[in-house]
């Protein structure tokens, strides 16, 4: 049997896609979601490539699937995937998957209105508003987020020398604030940001190969995302960002883990305080509402526990096959 069939429900979170696999995903081994993620990467990454890359997916595609929780006191587990890999955590993916799960009856929370969600990055506490069968919003308290390094330097082939910070919000983000050689994301097209990001991420990970390793989980390492900043579209928003991921993608949502990383960066610099609202705009102008819920630490590093609130909408149902005899069974990217 060379053909595998997957049932999927497609949605978007504030503009960015989420493909939830409901049938066809494998059983994974491990005592927690982090170990199950490693099992998936070792043996089943062909599923990610087949469903995320062209011709079945596209450059912005991301998704995941639900698993039974490792701890029976929790509600469920969620494994994330996108064109860049099998992520430790994904904020827009969490909002999208929870919305799909609730509206389609795939999730039966132990406590109505609350979900304890296991992710490879850690346990996430989720709340939601469900009215007449529709999820109005999803909010989650993310994992501990922190500023890892500040005022690092890298050279851009286009812009010249740039100063950047690296913060963790479930993934490691290189945050490029407005400065002499970067006026702001509003002066660039998405394609220009993608081209610059692709080169910068390579240079950052080459120049700082051992700098960005999570102190409590060494499988989470390296800068995976570039976060560009700039002027907001709405005067009601706090900040705006354009997050680069994969090899050709700018996040259409405000990016949940990116928002968490930026809130940690702002807090460390005295720009954002406990319980203060942080309205974060995406490249297309959609917003997440963030807030620092608590102050904490990670292995002695000052950290925050951020919350992220957003919305998602279901737009389609798919039956997708991956035939191993297909020359493009594992998908492709045109770069």
GROMACS .gro file of C-alpha atoms in nm:
model
  335
    1UNK     CA    1   0.000   0.000   0.000
    2UNK     CA    2   0.174   0.316  -0.120
    3UNK     CA    3  -0.109   0.563  -0.072
    4UNK     CA    4  -0.199   0.731   0.258
    5UNK     CA    5  -0.522   0.927   0.293
    6UNK     CA    6  -0.565   1.222   0.530
    7UNK     CA    7  -0.886   1.397   0.632
    8UNK     CA    8  -0.824   1.765   0.702
    9UNK     CA    9  -1.019   2.072   0.806
   10UNK     CA   10  -0.880   2.402   0.684
   11UNK     CA   11  -0.915   2.734   0.865
   12UNK     CA   12  -0.731   3.060   0.908
   13UNK     CA   13  -0.634   3.253   1.219
   14UNK     CA   14  -0.651   3.626   1.151
   15UNK     CA   15  -0.549   3.550   0.793
   16UNK     CA   16  -0.286   3.278   0.837
   17UNK     CA   17  -0.373   2.917   0.743
   18UNK     CA   18  -0.424   2.624   0.980
   19UNK     CA   19  -0.476   2.273   0.844
   20UNK     CA   20  -0.593   2.034   1.117
   21UNK     CA   21  -0.543   1.668   1.030
   22UNK     CA   22  -0.834   1.468   1.172
   23UNK     CA   23  -0.760   1.124   1.020
   24UNK     CA   24  -0.446   0.957   0.890
   25UNK     CA   25  -0.192   1.087   1.141
   26UNK     CA   26   0.040   0.836   1.316
   27UNK     CA   27   0.057   0.721   1.675
   28UNK     CA   28   0.361   0.872   1.840
   29UNK     CA   29   0.578   0.739   2.121
   30UNK     CA   30   0.708   0.940   2.414
   31UNK     CA   31   0.629   1.029   2.771
   32UNK     CA   32   0.546   1.391   2.675
   33UNK     CA   33   0.475   1.602   2.367
   34UNK     CA   34   0.839   1.703   2.331
   35UNK     CA   35   0.942   1.338   2.292
   36UNK     CA   36   0.649   1.274   2.057
   37UNK     CA   37   0.765   1.568   1.847
   38UNK     CA   38   1.109   1.408   1.817
   39UNK     CA   39   0.949   1.076   1.715
   40UNK     CA   40   0.748   1.256   1.446
   41UNK     CA   41   1.058   1.437   1.315
   42UNK     CA   42   1.257   1.111   1.298
   43UNK     CA   43   0.998   0.892   1.127
   44UNK     CA   44   0.704   1.092   0.994
   45UNK     CA   45   0.838   1.421   0.860
   46UNK     CA   46   0.723   1.303   0.516
   47UNK     CA   47   0.367   1.378   0.633
   48UNK     CA   48   0.459   1.737   0.713
   49UNK     CA   49   0.636   1.783   0.380
   50UNK     CA   50   0.356   1.619   0.183
   51UNK     CA   51   0.075   1.822   0.343
   52UNK     CA   52   0.250   2.157   0.394
   53UNK     CA   53   0.459   2.198   0.077
   54UNK     CA   54   0.329   2.235  -0.277
   55UNK     CA   55   0.138   2.087  -0.455
   56UNK     CA   56  -0.092   2.001  -0.158
   57UNK     CA   57   0.006   2.304   0.045
   58UNK     CA   58   0.183   2.635  -0.013
   59UNK     CA   59   0.456   2.857   0.131
   60UNK     CA   60   0.243   2.987   0.420
   61UNK     CA   61   0.080   2.652   0.509
   62UNK     CA   62   0.084   2.535   0.868
   63UNK     CA   63  -0.118   2.284   1.065
   64UNK     CA   64  -0.109   1.998   1.309
   65UNK     CA   65  -0.312   1.727   1.477
   66UNK     CA   66  -0.450   1.640   1.818
   67UNK     CA   67  -0.312   1.358   2.033
   68UNK     CA   68  -0.420   1.198   2.356
   69UNK     CA   69  -0.262   1.381   2.652
   70UNK     CA   70   0.041   1.228   2.820
   71UNK     CA   71  -0.109   1.331   3.155
   72UNK     CA   72  -0.474   1.218   3.184
   73UNK     CA   73  -0.556   1.526   3.393
   74UNK     CA   74  -0.502   1.738   3.078
   75UNK     CA   75  -0.748   1.761   2.789
   76UNK     CA   76  -0.534   1.682   2.487
   77UNK     CA   77  -0.203   1.730   2.309
   78UNK     CA   78  -0.131   1.922   1.990
   79UNK     CA   79   0.156   1.868   1.748
   80UNK     CA   80   0.242   2.161   1.519
   81UNK     CA   81   0.387   2.158   1.170
   82UNK     CA   82   0.458   2.410   0.897
   83UNK     CA   83   0.687   2.458   0.601
   84UNK     CA   84   0.977   2.542   0.835
   85UNK     CA   85   0.947   2.222   1.039
   86UNK     CA   86   0.770   2.065   1.334
   87UNK     CA   87   0.751   2.356   1.578
   88UNK     CA   88   0.771   2.342   1.960
   89UNK     CA   89   0.483   2.591   1.981
   90UNK     CA   90   0.258   2.785   1.745
   91UNK     CA   91   0.020   3.055   1.868
   92UNK     CA   92  -0.194   3.106   1.559
   93UNK     CA   93  -0.199   2.726   1.518
   94UNK     CA   94  -0.330   2.686   1.873
   95UNK     CA   95  -0.610   2.938   1.817
   96UNK     CA   96  -0.702   2.779   1.485
   97UNK     CA   97  -0.687   2.416   1.600
   98UNK     CA   98  -0.888   2.486   1.917
   99UNK     CA   99  -1.152   2.671   1.713
  100UNK     CA  100  -1.179   2.381   1.468
  101UNK     CA  101  -1.184   2.124   1.747
  102UNK     CA  102  -1.464   2.295   1.938
  103UNK     CA  103  -1.684   2.382   1.641
  104UNK     CA  104  -1.648   2.034   1.490
  105UNK     CA  105  -1.700   1.847   1.817
  106UNK     CA  106  -1.348   1.703   1.820
  107UNK     CA  107  -1.275   1.842   2.169
  108UNK     CA  108  -1.473   1.769   2.483
  109UNK     CA  109  -1.316   1.986   2.754
  110UNK     CA  110  -1.316   1.847   3.107
  111UNK     CA  111  -1.412   2.196   3.226
  112UNK     CA  112  -1.636   2.400   2.992
  113UNK     CA  113  -1.460   2.715   2.877
  114UNK     CA  114  -1.115   2.584   2.975
  115UNK     CA  115  -0.866   2.352   2.803
  116UNK     CA  116  -0.536   2.222   2.936
  117UNK     CA  117  -0.329   2.172   2.621
  118UNK     CA  118  -0.001   1.983   2.602
  119UNK     CA  119   0.246   2.115   2.343
  120UNK     CA  120   0.610   2.024   2.276
  121UNK     CA  121   0.709   2.354   2.441
  122UNK     CA  122   0.504   2.285   2.755
  123UNK     CA  123   0.155   2.294   2.904
  124UNK     CA  124  -0.072   2.571   2.776
  125UNK     CA  125  -0.388   2.691   2.953
  126UNK     CA  126  -0.659   2.788   2.704
  127UNK     CA  127  -0.991   2.968   2.749
  128UNK     CA  128  -1.253   3.043   2.484
  129UNK     CA  129  -1.594   3.195   2.413
  130UNK     CA  130  -1.840   2.965   2.236
  131UNK     CA  131  -2.178   3.104   2.126
  132UNK     CA  132  -2.438   2.922   1.914
  133UNK     CA  133  -2.178   2.669   1.802
  134UNK     CA  134  -1.927   2.933   1.694
  135UNK     CA  135  -1.601   3.017   1.868
  136UNK     CA  136  -1.587   3.395   1.909
  137UNK     CA  137  -1.235   3.407   2.050
  138UNK     CA  138  -0.960   3.185   2.191
  139UNK     CA  139  -0.713   3.300   2.454
  140UNK     CA  140  -0.415   3.105   2.584
  141UNK     CA  141  -0.152   3.160   2.850
  142UNK     CA  142   0.168   3.078   2.667
  143UNK     CA  143   0.483   2.916   2.797
  144UNK     CA  144   0.742   3.128   2.980
  145UNK     CA  145   0.887   3.381   2.737
  146UNK     CA  146   1.214   3.569   2.777
  147UNK     CA  147   1.472   3.794   2.615
  148UNK     CA  148   1.767   3.570   2.532
  149UNK     CA  149   2.018   3.822   2.390
  150UNK     CA  150   2.013   4.192   2.315
  151UNK     CA  151   2.205   4.433   2.092
  152UNK     CA  152   2.363   4.171   1.868
  153UNK     CA  153   2.493   4.273   1.525
  154UNK     CA  154   2.463   4.116   1.182
  155UNK     CA  155   2.525   4.237   0.828
  156UNK     CA  156   2.245   4.247   0.572
  157UNK     CA  157   2.338   4.230   0.204
  158UNK     CA  158   2.067   4.489   0.138
  159UNK     CA  159   2.054   4.711   0.448
  160UNK     CA  160   2.406   4.692   0.589
  161UNK     CA  161   2.477   4.642   0.959
  162UNK     CA  162   2.171   4.575   1.176
  163UNK     CA  163   2.133   4.558   1.553
  164UNK     CA  164   1.885   4.298   1.679
  165UNK     CA  165   1.758   4.121   1.990
  166UNK     CA  166   1.667   3.754   2.021
  167UNK     CA  167   1.367   3.657   2.234
  168UNK     CA  168   1.187   3.330   2.300
  169UNK     CA  169   0.810   3.291   2.295
  170UNK     CA  170   0.785   2.923   2.200
  171UNK     CA  171   1.039   2.966   1.918
  172UNK     CA  172   1.347   3.190   1.900
  173UNK     CA  173   1.291   3.522   1.719
  174UNK     CA  174   1.546   3.769   1.589
  175UNK     CA  175   1.369   4.103   1.643
  176UNK     CA  176   1.478   4.389   1.420
  177UNK     CA  177   1.354   4.720   1.553
  178UNK     CA  178   1.351   5.048   1.360
  179UNK     CA  179   1.704   5.191   1.339
  180UNK     CA  180   1.934   5.391   1.109
  181UNK     CA  181   1.960   5.115   0.847
  182UNK     CA  182   1.596   4.997   0.880
  183UNK     CA  183   1.321   5.259   0.863
  184UNK     CA  184   1.037   5.017   0.935
  185UNK     CA  185   0.848   4.733   0.770
  186UNK     CA  186   0.599   4.977   0.611
  187UNK     CA  187   0.869   5.081   0.364
  188UNK     CA  188   0.912   4.728   0.226
  189UNK     CA  189   0.702   4.478   0.035
  190UNK     CA  190   0.651   4.126   0.167
  191UNK     CA  191   0.879   3.989  -0.105
  192UNK     CA  192   1.156   4.229  -0.006
  193UNK     CA  193   1.129   4.130   0.361
  194UNK     CA  194   1.135   3.761   0.264
  195UNK     CA  195   1.449   3.800   0.056
  196UNK     CA  196   1.631   3.989   0.331
  197UNK     CA  197   1.509   3.749   0.604
  198UNK     CA  198   1.625   3.437   0.422
  199UNK     CA  199   1.982   3.566   0.410
  200UNK     CA  200   1.977   3.713   0.762
  201UNK     CA  201   1.853   3.397   0.933
  202UNK     CA  202   2.132   3.196   0.772
  203UNK     CA  203   2.391   3.451   0.883
  204UNK     CA  204   2.256   3.475   1.237
  205UNK     CA  205   2.259   3.099   1.296
  206UNK     CA  206   2.603   3.072   1.137
  207UNK     CA  207   2.752   3.353   1.344
  208UNK     CA  208   2.580   3.255   1.671
  209UNK     CA  209   2.559   2.872   1.647
  210UNK     CA  210   2.546   2.800   2.022
  211UNK     CA  211   2.373   3.112   2.153
  212UNK     CA  212   2.007   3.017   2.122
  213UNK     CA  213   1.935   2.692   2.304
  214UNK     CA  214   1.646   2.669   2.547
  215UNK     CA  215   1.797   2.617   2.894
  216UNK     CA  216   1.541   2.352   2.988
  217UNK     CA  217   1.496   2.175   2.653
  218UNK     CA  218   1.795   2.152   2.419
  219UNK     CA  219   1.577   2.022   2.131
  220UNK     CA  220   1.448   2.381   2.103
  221UNK     CA  221   1.736   2.571   1.948
  222UNK     CA  222   1.838   2.816   1.678
  223UNK     CA  223   1.667   3.126   1.541
  224UNK     CA  224   1.374   3.002   1.332
  225UNK     CA  225   1.190   3.332   1.275
  226UNK     CA  226   1.277   3.692   1.186
  227UNK     CA  227   1.046   3.960   1.329
  228UNK     CA  228   1.051   4.299   1.154
  229UNK     CA  229   0.887   4.596   1.325
  230UNK     CA  230   0.732   4.921   1.208
  231UNK     CA  231   0.457   5.179   1.231
  232UNK     CA  232   0.105   5.057   1.309
  233UNK     CA  233  -0.182   5.086   1.060
  234UNK     CA  234  -0.438   5.160   1.333
  235UNK     CA  235  -0.383   5.419   1.604
  236UNK     CA  236  -0.550   5.172   1.845
  237UNK     CA  237  -0.267   4.919   1.805
  238UNK     CA  238   0.043   4.907   2.024
  239UNK     CA  239   0.289   4.775   1.767
  240UNK     CA  240   0.311   4.609   1.426
  241UNK     CA  241   0.525   4.321   1.302
  242UNK     CA  242   0.601   4.108   1.000
  243UNK     CA  243   0.725   3.760   1.091
  244UNK     CA  244   0.929   3.558   0.842
  245UNK     CA  245   0.913   3.177   0.869
  246UNK     CA  246   0.984   2.879   0.649
  247UNK     CA  247   1.179   2.985   0.343
  248UNK     CA  248   0.927   3.214   0.169
  249UNK     CA  249   0.655   3.310   0.418
  250UNK     CA  250   0.546   3.627   0.598
  251UNK     CA  251   0.292   3.547   0.869
  252UNK     CA  252  -0.049   3.690   0.782
  253UNK     CA  253  -0.150   3.674   1.148
  254UNK     CA  254   0.021   3.881   1.421
  255UNK     CA  255   0.200   3.554   1.524
  256UNK     CA  256   0.131   3.422   1.873
  257UNK     CA  257   0.479   3.306   1.969
  258UNK     CA  258   0.626   3.615   1.801
  259UNK     CA  259   0.393   3.838   2.001
  260UNK     CA  260   0.498   3.653   2.317
  261UNK     CA  261   0.866   3.701   2.230
  262UNK     CA  262   0.818   4.070   2.159
  263UNK     CA  263   0.625   4.125   2.482
  264UNK     CA  264   0.916   3.962   2.670
  265UNK     CA  265   1.157   4.193   2.488
  266UNK     CA  266   0.947   4.500   2.570
  267UNK     CA  267   0.908   4.398   2.935
  268UNK     CA  268   1.283   4.350   2.976
  269UNK     CA  269   1.334   4.706   2.849
  270UNK     CA  270   1.066   4.859   3.071
  271UNK     CA  271   0.828   4.926   2.781
  272UNK     CA  272   0.549   4.687   2.887
  273UNK     CA  273   0.424   4.613   3.237
  274UNK     CA  274   0.223   4.348   3.418
  275UNK     CA  275  -0.144   4.329   3.303
  276UNK     CA  276  -0.088   4.603   3.045
  277UNK     CA  277  -0.263   4.537   2.712
  278UNK     CA  278  -0.047   4.486   2.402
  279UNK     CA  279  -0.237   4.503   2.072
  280UNK     CA  280  -0.011   4.356   1.805
  281UNK     CA  281  -0.077   4.408   1.435
  282UNK     CA  282   0.017   4.172   1.155
  283UNK     CA  283   0.152   4.268   0.815
  284UNK     CA  284  -0.207   4.274   0.681
  285UNK     CA  285  -0.345   4.466   0.982
  286UNK     CA  286  -0.519   4.187   1.178
  287UNK     CA  287  -0.456   4.191   1.553
  288UNK     CA  288  -0.392   3.974   1.858
  289UNK     CA  289  -0.443   4.109   2.208
  290UNK     CA  290  -0.154   4.023   2.437
  291UNK     CA  291  -0.102   4.074   2.808
  292UNK     CA  292   0.163   3.987   3.065
  293UNK     CA  293  -0.024   3.766   3.310
  294UNK     CA  294   0.265   3.695   3.548
  295UNK     CA  295   0.636   3.747   3.603
  296UNK     CA  296   0.854   3.438   3.621
  297UNK     CA  297   1.198   3.303   3.533
  298UNK     CA  298   1.356   3.026   3.327
  299UNK     CA  299   1.671   2.879   3.477
  300UNK     CA  300   1.748   3.212   3.640
  301UNK     CA  301   1.660   3.419   3.330
  302UNK     CA  302   1.386   3.679   3.388
  303UNK     CA  303   1.071   3.575   3.201
  304UNK     CA  304   0.704   3.653   3.159
  305UNK     CA  305   0.392   3.441   3.119
  306UNK     CA  306   0.208   3.610   2.831
  307UNK     CA  307  -0.150   3.560   2.717
  308UNK     CA  308  -0.259   3.586   2.355
  309UNK     CA  309  -0.617   3.630   2.234
  310UNK     CA  310  -0.739   3.600   1.876
  311UNK     CA  311  -0.995   3.441   1.647
  312UNK     CA  312  -1.013   3.188   1.363
  313UNK     CA  313  -1.260   3.079   1.093
  314UNK     CA  314  -1.311   2.742   0.924
  315UNK     CA  315  -1.324   2.764   0.545
  316UNK     CA  316  -1.292   2.413   0.403
  317UNK     CA  317  -1.280   2.035   0.432
  318UNK     CA  318  -1.020   1.825   0.250
  319UNK     CA  319  -0.944   1.461   0.176
  320UNK     CA  320  -0.579   1.458   0.071
  321UNK     CA  321  -0.373   1.162  -0.044
  322UNK     CA  322   0.002   1.112  -0.048
  323UNK     CA  323   0.103   0.839  -0.293
  324UNK     CA  324   0.463   0.727  -0.249
  325UNK     CA  325   0.476   0.654  -0.625
  326UNK     CA  326   0.411   1.023  -0.691
  327UNK     CA  327   0.743   1.192  -0.781
  328UNK     CA  328   0.628   1.485  -0.565
  329UNK     CA  329   0.498   1.280  -0.273
  330UNK     CA  330   0.715   1.483  -0.036
  331UNK     CA  331   0.620   1.811  -0.195
  332UNK     CA  332   0.848   2.088  -0.317
  333UNK     CA  333   0.923   2.456  -0.286
  334UNK     CA  334   1.011   2.698  -0.563
  335UNK     CA  335   1.263   2.942  -0.414
   0.00000   0.00000   0.00000
